Coordinates of C-alpha atoms in Angstrom, one line a residue:
X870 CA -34.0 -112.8 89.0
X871 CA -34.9 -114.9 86.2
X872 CA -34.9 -113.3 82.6
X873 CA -38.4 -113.5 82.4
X874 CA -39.1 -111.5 85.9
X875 CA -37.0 -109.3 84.5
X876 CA -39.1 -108.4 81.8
X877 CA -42.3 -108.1 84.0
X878 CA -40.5 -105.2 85.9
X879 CA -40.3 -103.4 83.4
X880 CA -44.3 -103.8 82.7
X881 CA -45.5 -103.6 86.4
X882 CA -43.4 -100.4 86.2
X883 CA -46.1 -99.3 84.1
X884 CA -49.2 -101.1 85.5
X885 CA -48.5 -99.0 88.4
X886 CA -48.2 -96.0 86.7
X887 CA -51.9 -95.7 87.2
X888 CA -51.7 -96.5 90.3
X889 CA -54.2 -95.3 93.4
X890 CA -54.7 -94.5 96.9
X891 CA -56.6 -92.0 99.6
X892 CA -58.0 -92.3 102.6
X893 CA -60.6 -92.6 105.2
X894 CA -64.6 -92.2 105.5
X895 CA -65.8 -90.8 109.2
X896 CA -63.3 -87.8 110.0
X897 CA -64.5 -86.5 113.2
X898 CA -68.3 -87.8 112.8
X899 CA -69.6 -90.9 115.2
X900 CA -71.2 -93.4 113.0
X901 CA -73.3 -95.9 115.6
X902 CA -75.2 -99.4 113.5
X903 CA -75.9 -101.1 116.8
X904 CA -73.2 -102.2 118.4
X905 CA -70.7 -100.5 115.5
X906 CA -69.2 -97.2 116.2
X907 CA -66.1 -95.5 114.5
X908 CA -64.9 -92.0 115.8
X909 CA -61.2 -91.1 113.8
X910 CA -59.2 -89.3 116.7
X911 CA -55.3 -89.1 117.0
X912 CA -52.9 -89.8 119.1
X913 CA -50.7 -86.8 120.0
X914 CA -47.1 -86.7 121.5
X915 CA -47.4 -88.0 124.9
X916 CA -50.4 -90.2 124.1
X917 CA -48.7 -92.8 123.2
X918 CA -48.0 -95.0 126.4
X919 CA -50.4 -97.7 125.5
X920 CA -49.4 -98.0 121.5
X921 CA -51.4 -100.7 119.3
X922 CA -48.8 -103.5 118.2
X923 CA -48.8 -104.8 114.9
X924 CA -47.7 -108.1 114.4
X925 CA -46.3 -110.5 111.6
X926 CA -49.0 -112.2 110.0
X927 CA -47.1 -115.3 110.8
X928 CA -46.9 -114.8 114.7
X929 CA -51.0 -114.5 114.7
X930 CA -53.0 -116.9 116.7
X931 CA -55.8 -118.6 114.6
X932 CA -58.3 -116.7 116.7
X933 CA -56.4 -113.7 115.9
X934 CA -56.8 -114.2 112.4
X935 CA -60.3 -115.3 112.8
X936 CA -61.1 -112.2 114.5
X937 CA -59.8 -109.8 111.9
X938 CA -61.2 -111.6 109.3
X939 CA -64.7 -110.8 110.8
X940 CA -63.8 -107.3 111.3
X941 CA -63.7 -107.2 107.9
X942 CA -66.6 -108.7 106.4
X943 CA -68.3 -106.2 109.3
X944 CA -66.8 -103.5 107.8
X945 CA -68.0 -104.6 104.1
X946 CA -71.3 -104.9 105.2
X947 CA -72.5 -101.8 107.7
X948 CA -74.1 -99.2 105.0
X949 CA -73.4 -95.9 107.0
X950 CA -76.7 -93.1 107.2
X951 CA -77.0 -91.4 103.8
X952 CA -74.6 -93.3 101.7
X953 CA -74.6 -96.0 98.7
X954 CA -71.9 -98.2 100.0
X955 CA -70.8 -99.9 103.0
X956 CA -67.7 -98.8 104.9
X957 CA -65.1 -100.9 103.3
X958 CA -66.3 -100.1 100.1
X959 CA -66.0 -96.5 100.7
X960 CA -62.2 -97.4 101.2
X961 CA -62.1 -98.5 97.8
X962 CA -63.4 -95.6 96.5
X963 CA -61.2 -93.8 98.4
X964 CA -58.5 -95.3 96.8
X965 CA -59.3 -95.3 93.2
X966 CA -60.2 -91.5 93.7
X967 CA -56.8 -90.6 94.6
X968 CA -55.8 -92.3 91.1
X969 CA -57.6 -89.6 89.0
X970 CA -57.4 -86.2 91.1
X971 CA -57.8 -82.7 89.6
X972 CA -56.6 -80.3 92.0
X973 CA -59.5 -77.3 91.7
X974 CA -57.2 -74.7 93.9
X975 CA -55.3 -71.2 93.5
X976 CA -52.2 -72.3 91.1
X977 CA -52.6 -76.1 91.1
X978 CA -55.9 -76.2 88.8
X979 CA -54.9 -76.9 85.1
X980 CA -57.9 -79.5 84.9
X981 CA -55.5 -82.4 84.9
X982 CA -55.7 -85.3 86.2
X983 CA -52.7 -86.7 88.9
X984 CA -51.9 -89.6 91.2
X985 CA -51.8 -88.2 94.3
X986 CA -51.0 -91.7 96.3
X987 CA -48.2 -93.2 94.6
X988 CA -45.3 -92.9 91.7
X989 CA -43.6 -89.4 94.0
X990 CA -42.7 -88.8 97.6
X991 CA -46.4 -89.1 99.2
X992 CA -46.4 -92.6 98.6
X993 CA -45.6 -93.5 102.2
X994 CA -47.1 -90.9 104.4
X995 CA -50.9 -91.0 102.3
X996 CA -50.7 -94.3 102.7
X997 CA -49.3 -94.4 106.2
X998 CA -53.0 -92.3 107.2
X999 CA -54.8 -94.8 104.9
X1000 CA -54.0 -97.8 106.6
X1001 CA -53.9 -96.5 110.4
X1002 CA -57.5 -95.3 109.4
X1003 CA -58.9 -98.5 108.1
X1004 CA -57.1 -100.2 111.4
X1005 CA -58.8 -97.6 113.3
X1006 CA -62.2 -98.5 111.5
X1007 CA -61.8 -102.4 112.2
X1008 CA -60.9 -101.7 116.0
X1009 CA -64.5 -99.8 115.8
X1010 CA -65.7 -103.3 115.5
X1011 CA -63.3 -104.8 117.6
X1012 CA -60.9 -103.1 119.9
X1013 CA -58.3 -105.9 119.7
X1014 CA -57.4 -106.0 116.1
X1015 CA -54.1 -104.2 114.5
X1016 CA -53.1 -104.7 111.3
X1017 CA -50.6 -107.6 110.4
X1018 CA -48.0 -107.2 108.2
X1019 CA -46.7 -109.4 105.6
X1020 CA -43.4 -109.6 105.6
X1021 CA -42.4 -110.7 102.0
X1022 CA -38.7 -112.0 102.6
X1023 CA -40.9 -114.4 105.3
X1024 CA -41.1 -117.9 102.7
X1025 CA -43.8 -118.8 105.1
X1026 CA -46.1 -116.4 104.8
X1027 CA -48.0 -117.6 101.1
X1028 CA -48.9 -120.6 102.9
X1029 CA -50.3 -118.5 105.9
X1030 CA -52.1 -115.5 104.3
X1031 CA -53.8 -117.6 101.3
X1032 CA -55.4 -120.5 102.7
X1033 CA -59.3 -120.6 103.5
X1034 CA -58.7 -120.1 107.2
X1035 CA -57.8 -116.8 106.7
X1036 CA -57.4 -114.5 103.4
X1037 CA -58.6 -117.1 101.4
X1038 CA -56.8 -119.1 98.4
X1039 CA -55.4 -118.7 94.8
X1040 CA -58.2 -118.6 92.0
X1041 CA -59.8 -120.8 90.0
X1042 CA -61.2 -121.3 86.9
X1043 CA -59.1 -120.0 84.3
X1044 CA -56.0 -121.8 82.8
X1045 CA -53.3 -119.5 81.1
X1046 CA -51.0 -121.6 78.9
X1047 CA -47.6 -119.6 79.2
X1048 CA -45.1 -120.7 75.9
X1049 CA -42.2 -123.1 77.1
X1050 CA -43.5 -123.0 80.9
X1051 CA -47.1 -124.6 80.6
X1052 CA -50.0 -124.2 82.0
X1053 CA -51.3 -122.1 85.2
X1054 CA -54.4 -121.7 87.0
X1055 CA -56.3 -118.6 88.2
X1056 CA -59.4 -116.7 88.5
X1057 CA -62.4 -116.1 91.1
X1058 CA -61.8 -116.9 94.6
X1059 CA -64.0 -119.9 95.1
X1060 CA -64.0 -120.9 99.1
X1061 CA -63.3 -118.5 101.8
X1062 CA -64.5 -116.0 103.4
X1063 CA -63.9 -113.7 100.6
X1064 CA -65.6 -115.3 97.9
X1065 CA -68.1 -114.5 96.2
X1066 CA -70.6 -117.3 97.7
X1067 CA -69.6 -116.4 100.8
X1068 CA -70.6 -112.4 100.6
X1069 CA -67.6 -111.1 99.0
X1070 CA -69.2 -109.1 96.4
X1071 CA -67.2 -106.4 94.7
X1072 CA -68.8 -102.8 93.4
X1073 CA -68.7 -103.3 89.8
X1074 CA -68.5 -99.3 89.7
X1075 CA -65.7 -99.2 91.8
X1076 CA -63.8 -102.6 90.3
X1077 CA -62.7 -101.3 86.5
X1078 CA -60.6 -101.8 84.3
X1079 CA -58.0 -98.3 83.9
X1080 CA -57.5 -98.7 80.8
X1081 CA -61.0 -99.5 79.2
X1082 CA -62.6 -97.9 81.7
X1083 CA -64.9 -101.2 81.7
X1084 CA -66.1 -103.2 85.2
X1085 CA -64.3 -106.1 85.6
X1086 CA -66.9 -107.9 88.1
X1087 CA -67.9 -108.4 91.5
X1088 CA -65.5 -111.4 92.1
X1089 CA -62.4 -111.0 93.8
X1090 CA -59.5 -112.4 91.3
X1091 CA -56.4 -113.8 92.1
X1092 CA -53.7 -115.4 89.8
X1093 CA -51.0 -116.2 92.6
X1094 CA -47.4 -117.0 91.4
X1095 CA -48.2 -116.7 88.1
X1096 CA -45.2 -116.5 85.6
X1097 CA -43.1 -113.7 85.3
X1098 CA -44.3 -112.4 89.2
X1099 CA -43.6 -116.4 89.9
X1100 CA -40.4 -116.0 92.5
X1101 CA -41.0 -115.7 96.5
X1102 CA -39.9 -114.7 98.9
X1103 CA -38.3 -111.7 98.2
X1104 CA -34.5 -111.9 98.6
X1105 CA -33.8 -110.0 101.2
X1106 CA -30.8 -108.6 100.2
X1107 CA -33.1 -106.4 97.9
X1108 CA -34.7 -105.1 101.0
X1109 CA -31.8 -104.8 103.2
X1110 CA -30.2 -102.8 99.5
X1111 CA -33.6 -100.3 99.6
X1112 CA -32.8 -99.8 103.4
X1113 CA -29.7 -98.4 102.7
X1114 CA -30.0 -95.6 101.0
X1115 CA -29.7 -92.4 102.7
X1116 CA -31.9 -90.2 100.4
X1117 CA -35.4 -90.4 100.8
X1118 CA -35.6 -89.7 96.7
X1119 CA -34.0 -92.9 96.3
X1120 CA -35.4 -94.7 99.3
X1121 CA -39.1 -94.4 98.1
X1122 CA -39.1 -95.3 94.6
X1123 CA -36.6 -98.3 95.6
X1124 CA -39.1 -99.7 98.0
X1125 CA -42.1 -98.3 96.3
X1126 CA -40.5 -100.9 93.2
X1127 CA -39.8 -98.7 90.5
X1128 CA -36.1 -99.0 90.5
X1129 CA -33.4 -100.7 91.8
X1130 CA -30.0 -99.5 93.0
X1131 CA -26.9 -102.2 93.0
X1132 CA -23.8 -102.1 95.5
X1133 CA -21.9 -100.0 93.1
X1134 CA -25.5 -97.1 93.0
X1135 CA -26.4 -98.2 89.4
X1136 CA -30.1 -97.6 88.9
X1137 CA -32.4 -100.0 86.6
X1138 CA -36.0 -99.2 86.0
X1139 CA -38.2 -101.6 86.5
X1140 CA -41.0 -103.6 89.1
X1141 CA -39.4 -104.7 92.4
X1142 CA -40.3 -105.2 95.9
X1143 CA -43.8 -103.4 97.0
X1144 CA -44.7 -103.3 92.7
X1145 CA -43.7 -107.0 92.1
X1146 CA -46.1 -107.6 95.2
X1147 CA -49.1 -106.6 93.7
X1148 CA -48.3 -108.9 90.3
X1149 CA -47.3 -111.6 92.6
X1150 CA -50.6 -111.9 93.9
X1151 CA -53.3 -110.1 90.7
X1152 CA -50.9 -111.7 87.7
X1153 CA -49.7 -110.1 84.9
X1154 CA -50.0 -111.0 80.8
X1155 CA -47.5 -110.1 79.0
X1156 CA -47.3 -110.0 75.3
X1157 CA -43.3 -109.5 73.9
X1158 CA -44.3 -109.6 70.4
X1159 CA -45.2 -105.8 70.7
X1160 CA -43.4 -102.8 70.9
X1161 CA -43.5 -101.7 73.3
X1162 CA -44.3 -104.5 75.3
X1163 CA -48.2 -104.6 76.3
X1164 CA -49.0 -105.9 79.5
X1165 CA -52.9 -106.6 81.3
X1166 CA -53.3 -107.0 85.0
X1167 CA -55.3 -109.7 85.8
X1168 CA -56.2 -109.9 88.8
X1169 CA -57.5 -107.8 91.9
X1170 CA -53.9 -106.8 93.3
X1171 CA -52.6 -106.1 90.1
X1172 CA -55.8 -104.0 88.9
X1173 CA -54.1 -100.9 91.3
X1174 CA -57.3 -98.5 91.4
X1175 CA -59.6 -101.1 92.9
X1176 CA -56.8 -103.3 94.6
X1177 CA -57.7 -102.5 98.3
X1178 CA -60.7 -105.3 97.7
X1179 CA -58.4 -107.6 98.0
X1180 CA -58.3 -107.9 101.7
X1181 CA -54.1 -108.7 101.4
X1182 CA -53.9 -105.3 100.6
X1183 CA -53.5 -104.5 104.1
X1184 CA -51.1 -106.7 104.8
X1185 CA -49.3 -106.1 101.9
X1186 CA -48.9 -101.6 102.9
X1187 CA -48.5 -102.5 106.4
X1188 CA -45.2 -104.1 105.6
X1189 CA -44.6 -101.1 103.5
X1190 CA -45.3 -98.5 106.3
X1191 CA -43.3 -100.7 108.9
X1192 CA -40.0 -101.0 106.6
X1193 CA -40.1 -97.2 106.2
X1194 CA -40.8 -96.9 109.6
X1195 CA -37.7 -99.3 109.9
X1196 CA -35.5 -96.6 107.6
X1197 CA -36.7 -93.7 110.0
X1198 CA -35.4 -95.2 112.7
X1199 CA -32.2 -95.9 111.5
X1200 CA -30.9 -92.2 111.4
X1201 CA -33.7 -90.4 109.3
X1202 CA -36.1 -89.4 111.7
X1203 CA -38.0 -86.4 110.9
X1204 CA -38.5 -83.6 108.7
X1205 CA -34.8 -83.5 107.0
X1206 CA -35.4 -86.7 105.5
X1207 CA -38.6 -85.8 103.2
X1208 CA -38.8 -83.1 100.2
X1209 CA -40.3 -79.7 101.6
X1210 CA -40.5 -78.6 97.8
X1211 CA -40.2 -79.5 94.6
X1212 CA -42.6 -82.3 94.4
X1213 CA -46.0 -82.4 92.5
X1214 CA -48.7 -81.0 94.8
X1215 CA -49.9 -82.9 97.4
X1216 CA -46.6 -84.5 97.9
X1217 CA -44.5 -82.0 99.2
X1218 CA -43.9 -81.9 103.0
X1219 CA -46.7 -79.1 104.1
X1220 CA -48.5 -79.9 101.5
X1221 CA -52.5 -81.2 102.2
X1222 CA -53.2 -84.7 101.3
X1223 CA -56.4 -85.5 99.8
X1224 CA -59.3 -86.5 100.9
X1225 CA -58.2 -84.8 104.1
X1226 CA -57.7 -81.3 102.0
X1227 CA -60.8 -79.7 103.2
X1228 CA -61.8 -79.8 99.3
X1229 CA -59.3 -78.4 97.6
X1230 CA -58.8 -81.1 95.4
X1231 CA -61.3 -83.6 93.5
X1232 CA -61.2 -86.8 92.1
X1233 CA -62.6 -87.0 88.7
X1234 CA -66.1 -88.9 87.6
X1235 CA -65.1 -92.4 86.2
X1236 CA -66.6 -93.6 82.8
X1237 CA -69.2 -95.9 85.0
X1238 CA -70.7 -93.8 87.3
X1239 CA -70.0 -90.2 89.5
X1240 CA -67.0 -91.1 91.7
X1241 CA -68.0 -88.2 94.4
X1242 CA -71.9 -90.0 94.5
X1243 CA -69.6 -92.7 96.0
X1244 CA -67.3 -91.1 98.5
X1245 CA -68.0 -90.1 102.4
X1246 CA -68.3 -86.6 103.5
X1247 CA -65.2 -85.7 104.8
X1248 CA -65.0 -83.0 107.8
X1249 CA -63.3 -79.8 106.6
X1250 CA -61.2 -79.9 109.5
X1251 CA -59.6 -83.3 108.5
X1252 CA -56.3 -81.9 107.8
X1253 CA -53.0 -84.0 107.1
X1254 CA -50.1 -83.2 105.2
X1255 CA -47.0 -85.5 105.0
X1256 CA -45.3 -83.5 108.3
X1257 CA -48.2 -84.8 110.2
X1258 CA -47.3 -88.7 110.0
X1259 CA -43.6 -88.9 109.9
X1260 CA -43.6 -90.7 113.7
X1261 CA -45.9 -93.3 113.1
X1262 CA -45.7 -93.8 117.2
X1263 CA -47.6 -90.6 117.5
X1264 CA -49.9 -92.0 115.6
X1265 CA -50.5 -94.7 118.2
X1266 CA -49.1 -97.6 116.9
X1267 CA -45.9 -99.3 116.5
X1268 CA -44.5 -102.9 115.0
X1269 CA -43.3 -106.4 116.4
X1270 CA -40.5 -106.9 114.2
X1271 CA -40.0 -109.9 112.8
X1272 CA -36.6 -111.1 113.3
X1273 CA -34.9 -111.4 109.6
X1274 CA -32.4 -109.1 110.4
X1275 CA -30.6 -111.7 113.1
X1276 CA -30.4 -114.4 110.2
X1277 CA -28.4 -112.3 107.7

């Protein structure tokens, strides 16, 4: 990598420090708006003949794409009975809850607040629930859909995901004049479907800044390629590297992006792979004249409470969740490959995830508004821990791998 992306892992190491996730709005509750209805069920052992396929985002058909995008927009605009948002937004706040919990139960409640979603081990399984809910949510709206996954060693991908026939294009609007590289262009997404003139309106409650605790708008933002997170694809050597490793407390944070081990096991902090992602597609500032180094997200993706609005998001933890599914399958199935203890709570293998906690744990109000006013009601019987997800087939899905691993 060039010296410059070097020095933006080590900021995005701490943009996604405050990083968030959670999951899903109906539990067990039938939600009917005409022809709309989502009921969350599983798929237990044995029910898994007829598994929903997820596909590279590259393989899909333009009506494929076409139809997922309108599952979408659906989802951001059905307003379920009783609530202030509609059901994508709901996700959001889902998400930026899991940023700021306080666990309120027997020998976990010192008031503090903790990231429940990413930075430890629960990184993959919370968000392996997250996603399979949301696909479950769009295939409310139309049985057809599955998530596509973005494959970022795939150099054909940008061209695919960010054009106005499907996710929608880079911003505009804003030049950033970068010393000795010149100038780049960012900002509001202009044409699309998820623009702004086109319905894509952002919560302003929901879309703030971490740090200031100040909203950042109702446009979704996007400073694609900008310099340092300016090299794609991924090399997938880096990939193939984060496959390899056998211990699952190397594994995550290697994928995850907050380190990376070399042939010879040397480990260098920084912001690699899923991490560099989110820059890649939200932009980063960077000022080196300070020490330490300040950094500002710019961008939807790279603003990590609220970053689910941008509809890649999907995309981007599918990939995630299918390349751990990938190191499962190679020799790490099951239980003896994630912590039992020692973990933060909530991250530990029997440990209960929130939202799906039956209330044991609660996301603190955020400066603009009462984060709980903005959540669903979730069914005290909604119970998942890590143990539960580990065989994502069980969960009634599985992935058509694309094949990179034939053209090493």
């Amino acid at each position: 990598m060039k010296l410059l992306l070097k020095s933006f892992k080590i900021l995005i190491y701490s943009v996604l420090l405050v990083s968030a996730c959670a999951l899903t709005v109906f539990a067990h509750d039938r939600v009917d708006h005409g022809q709309y209805k989502y009921h969350w069920h599983y798929n237990f052992p044995g029910q898994s003949a007829h598994l929903a396929v997820r596909k590279n985002v590259t393989d899909l058909t333009q009506s494929e794409k076409t139809a997922f995008v309108k599952a979408i927009k659906t989802l951001k605009t059905v307003i379920p009975t009783g609530s202030k948002l509609s059901i994508y937004d709901q996700f959001v706040a889902i998400h930026l809850g899991a940023t700021r919990l306080i666990h309120n139960h027997k020998g976990h409640s010192n008031g503090s607040v903790q990231e429940l979603a990413h930075e430890n081990a629960a990184f993959f399984p919370w968000h392996r629930e997250y996603i399979r809910r949301f696909e479950q949510a769009l295939q409310a709206v139309d049985p057809t859909i599955t998530l596509p996954y973005w494959d970022w060693t795939d150099a054909k991908a940008l061209d695919v995901i960010f054009n106005d026939d499907f996710l929608g294009s880079n911003g505009k609007g804003v030049t950033i004049k970068i010393p000795n590289q010149g100038n780049f262009t960012g900002g509001p997404v202009k044409s699309g479907a998820f623009s702004a003139a086109n319905g894509w309106v952002m919560n302003p409650a929901l879309n703030t800044d971490p740090d200031t605790q100040t909203s950042l708008g109702t446009s979704l933002v996007r400073f694609l390629r900008l310099p340092p997170a300016s090299d794609y694809p991924v090399p997938k050597k880096d990939v193939e590297r984060a496959l390899s490793l056998n211990n699952y407390s190397l594994f995550r944070p290697a994928l995850e992006g907050f380190i990376s081990v070399d042939e010879q096991g040397k480990v260098t902090p920084g912001g690699f792979i899923h991490n560099y992602i989110h820059g890649l597609v939200g932009g980063v500032q960077i000022d080196a004249s300070t020490t330490p180094v300040k950094f500002k997200g710019l961008g939807t993706m790279s603003n990590i409470p609220s970053s689910p609005y941008d509809p890649v998001f999907w995309l981007h933890h599918a990939n995630a969740d299918r390349l751990w599914a990938e190191w499962q399958e190679n020799s790490h199935q099951g239980s003896d490959f994630y912590p039992a203890n020692g973990q933060p709570y909530g991250h530990n293998l029997k440990d209960l995830m929130w939202p799906w906690d039956g209330g044991m744990s609660t996301p603190k109000a955020t400066a603009l508004g009462n984060l709980l006013s903005l959540l669903p009601k979730f069914n005290s019987n909604d119970l998942v821990r890590p143990i539960d997800v580990l065989n994502h087939k069980e969960l009634g899905y599985t992935y058509k791998t694309w094949e990179w691993k034939t053209q090493r």
